C-alpha positions as protocol buffer text, in pm:
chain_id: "A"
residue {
  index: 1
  type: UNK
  ca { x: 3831 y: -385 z: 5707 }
}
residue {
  index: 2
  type: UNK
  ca { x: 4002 y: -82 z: 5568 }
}
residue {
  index: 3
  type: UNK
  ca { x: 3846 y: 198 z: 5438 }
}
residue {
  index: 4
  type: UNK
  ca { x: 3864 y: 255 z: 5065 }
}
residue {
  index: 5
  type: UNK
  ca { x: 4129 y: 549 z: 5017 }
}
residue {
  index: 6
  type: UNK
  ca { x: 3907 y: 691 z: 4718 }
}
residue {
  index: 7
  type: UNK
  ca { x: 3608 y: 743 z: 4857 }
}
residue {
  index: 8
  type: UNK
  ca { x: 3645 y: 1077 z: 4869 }
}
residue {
  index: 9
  type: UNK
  ca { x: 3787 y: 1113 z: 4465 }
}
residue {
  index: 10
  type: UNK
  ca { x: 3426 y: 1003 z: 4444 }
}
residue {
  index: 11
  type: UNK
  ca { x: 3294 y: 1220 z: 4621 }
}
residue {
  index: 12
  type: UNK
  ca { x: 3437 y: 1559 z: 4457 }
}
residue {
  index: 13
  type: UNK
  ca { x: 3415 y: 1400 z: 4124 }
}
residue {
  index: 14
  type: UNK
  ca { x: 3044 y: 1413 z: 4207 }
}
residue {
  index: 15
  type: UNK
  ca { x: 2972 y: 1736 z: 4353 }
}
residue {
  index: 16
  type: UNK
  ca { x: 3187 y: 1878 z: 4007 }
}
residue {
  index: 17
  type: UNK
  ca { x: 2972 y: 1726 z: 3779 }
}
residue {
  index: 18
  type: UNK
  ca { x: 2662 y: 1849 z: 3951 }
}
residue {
  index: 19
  type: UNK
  ca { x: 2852 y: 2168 z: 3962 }
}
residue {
  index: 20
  type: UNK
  ca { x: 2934 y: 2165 z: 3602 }
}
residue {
  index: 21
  type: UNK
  ca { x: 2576 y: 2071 z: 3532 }
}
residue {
  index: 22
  type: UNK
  ca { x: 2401 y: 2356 z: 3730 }
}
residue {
  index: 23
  type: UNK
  ca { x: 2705 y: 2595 z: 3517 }
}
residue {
  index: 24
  type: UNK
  ca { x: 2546 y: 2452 z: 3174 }
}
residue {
  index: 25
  type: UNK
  ca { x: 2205 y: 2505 z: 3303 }
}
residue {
  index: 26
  type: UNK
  ca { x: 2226 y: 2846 z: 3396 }
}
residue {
  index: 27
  type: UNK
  ca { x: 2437 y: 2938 z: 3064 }
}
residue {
  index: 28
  type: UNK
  ca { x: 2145 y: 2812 z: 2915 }
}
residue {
  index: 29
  type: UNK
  ca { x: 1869 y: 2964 z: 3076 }
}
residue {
  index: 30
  type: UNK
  ca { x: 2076 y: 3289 z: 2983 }
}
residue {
  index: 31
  type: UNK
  ca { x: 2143 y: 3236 z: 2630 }
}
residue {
  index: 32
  type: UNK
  ca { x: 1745 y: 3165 z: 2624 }
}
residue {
  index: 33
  type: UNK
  ca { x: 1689 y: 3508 z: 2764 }
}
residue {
  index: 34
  type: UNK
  ca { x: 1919 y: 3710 z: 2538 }
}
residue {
  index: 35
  type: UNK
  ca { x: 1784 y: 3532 z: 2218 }
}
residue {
  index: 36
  type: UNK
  ca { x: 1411 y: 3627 z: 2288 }
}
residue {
  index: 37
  type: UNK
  ca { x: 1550 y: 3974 z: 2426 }
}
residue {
  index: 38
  type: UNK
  ca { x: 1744 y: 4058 z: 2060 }
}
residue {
  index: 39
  type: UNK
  ca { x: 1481 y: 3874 z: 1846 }
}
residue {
  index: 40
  type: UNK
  ca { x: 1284 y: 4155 z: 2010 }
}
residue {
  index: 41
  type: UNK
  ca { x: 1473 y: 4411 z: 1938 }
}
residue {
  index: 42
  type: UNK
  ca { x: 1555 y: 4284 z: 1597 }
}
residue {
  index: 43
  type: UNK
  ca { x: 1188 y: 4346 z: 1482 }
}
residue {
  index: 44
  type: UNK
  ca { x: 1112 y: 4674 z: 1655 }
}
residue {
  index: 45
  type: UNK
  ca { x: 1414 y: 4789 z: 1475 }
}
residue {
  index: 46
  type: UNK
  ca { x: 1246 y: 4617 z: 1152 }
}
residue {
  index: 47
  type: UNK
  ca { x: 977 y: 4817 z: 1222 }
}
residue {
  index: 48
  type: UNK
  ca { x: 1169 y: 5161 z: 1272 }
}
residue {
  index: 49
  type: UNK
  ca { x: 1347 y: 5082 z: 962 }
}
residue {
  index: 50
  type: UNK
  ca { x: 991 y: 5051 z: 746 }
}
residue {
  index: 51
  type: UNK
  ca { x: 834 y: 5340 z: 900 }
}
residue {
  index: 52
  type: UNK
  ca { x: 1174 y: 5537 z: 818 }
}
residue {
  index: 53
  type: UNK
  ca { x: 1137 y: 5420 z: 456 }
}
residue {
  index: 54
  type: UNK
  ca { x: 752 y: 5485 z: 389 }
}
residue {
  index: 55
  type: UNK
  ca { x: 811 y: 5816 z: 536 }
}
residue {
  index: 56
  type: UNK
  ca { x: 1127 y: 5870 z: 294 }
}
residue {
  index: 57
  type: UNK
  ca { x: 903 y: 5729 z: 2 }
}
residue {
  index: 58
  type: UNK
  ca { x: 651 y: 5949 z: 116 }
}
residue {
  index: 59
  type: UNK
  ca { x: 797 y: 6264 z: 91 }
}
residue {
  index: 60
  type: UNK
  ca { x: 1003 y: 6181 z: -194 }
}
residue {
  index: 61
  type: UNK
  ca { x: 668 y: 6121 z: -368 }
}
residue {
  index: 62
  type: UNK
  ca { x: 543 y: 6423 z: -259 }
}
residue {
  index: 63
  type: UNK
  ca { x: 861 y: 6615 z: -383 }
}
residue {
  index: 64
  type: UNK
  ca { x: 836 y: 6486 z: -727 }
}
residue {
  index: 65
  type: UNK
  ca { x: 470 y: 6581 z: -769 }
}
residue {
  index: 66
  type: UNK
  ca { x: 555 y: 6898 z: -682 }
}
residue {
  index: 67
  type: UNK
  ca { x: 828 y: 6900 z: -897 }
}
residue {
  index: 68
  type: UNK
  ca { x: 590 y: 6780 z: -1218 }
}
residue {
  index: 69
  type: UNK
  ca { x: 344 y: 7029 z: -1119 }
}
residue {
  index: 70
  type: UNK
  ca { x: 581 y: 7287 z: -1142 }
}
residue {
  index: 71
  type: UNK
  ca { x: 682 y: 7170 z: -1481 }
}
residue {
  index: 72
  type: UNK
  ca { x: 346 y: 7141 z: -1654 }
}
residue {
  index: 73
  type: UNK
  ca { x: 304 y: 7490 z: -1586 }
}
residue {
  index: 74
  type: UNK
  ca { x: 567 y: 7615 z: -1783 }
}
């Protein structure tokens, strides 16, 4: 009996798909991580962004009362 000559072409052709599977699941795993990681970031810098503009409004508000104020009394 001879031994079949492609026995090993089956053999790597194995071990590369598990190889290209373990590649896919780490790339995963990754992409997992940055997308909770940004959506993170993405709403503290929501937040940084609303804070900036109620403090804008704020004092804008506070300028133009000031403002009328100082017209009435004329």
């Amino acid at each position: 009996m001879l031994p079949n000559p492609f026995c090993p072409l089956r053999g790597a052709a194995v071990l590369s798909l598990k190889a290209t599977v373990l590649l896919l699941l780490t790339l995963l795993i990754k992409a997992r991580i940055q997308i909770r990681f940004f959506s993170g970031l993405g709403v503290l810098l929501l937040l940084l962004q609303t804070l900036a503009f109620l403090a804008a409004g704020g004092l804008l508000s506070a300028a133009g009362v000031g403002v009328m104020a100082m017209g009435r009394r004329r």
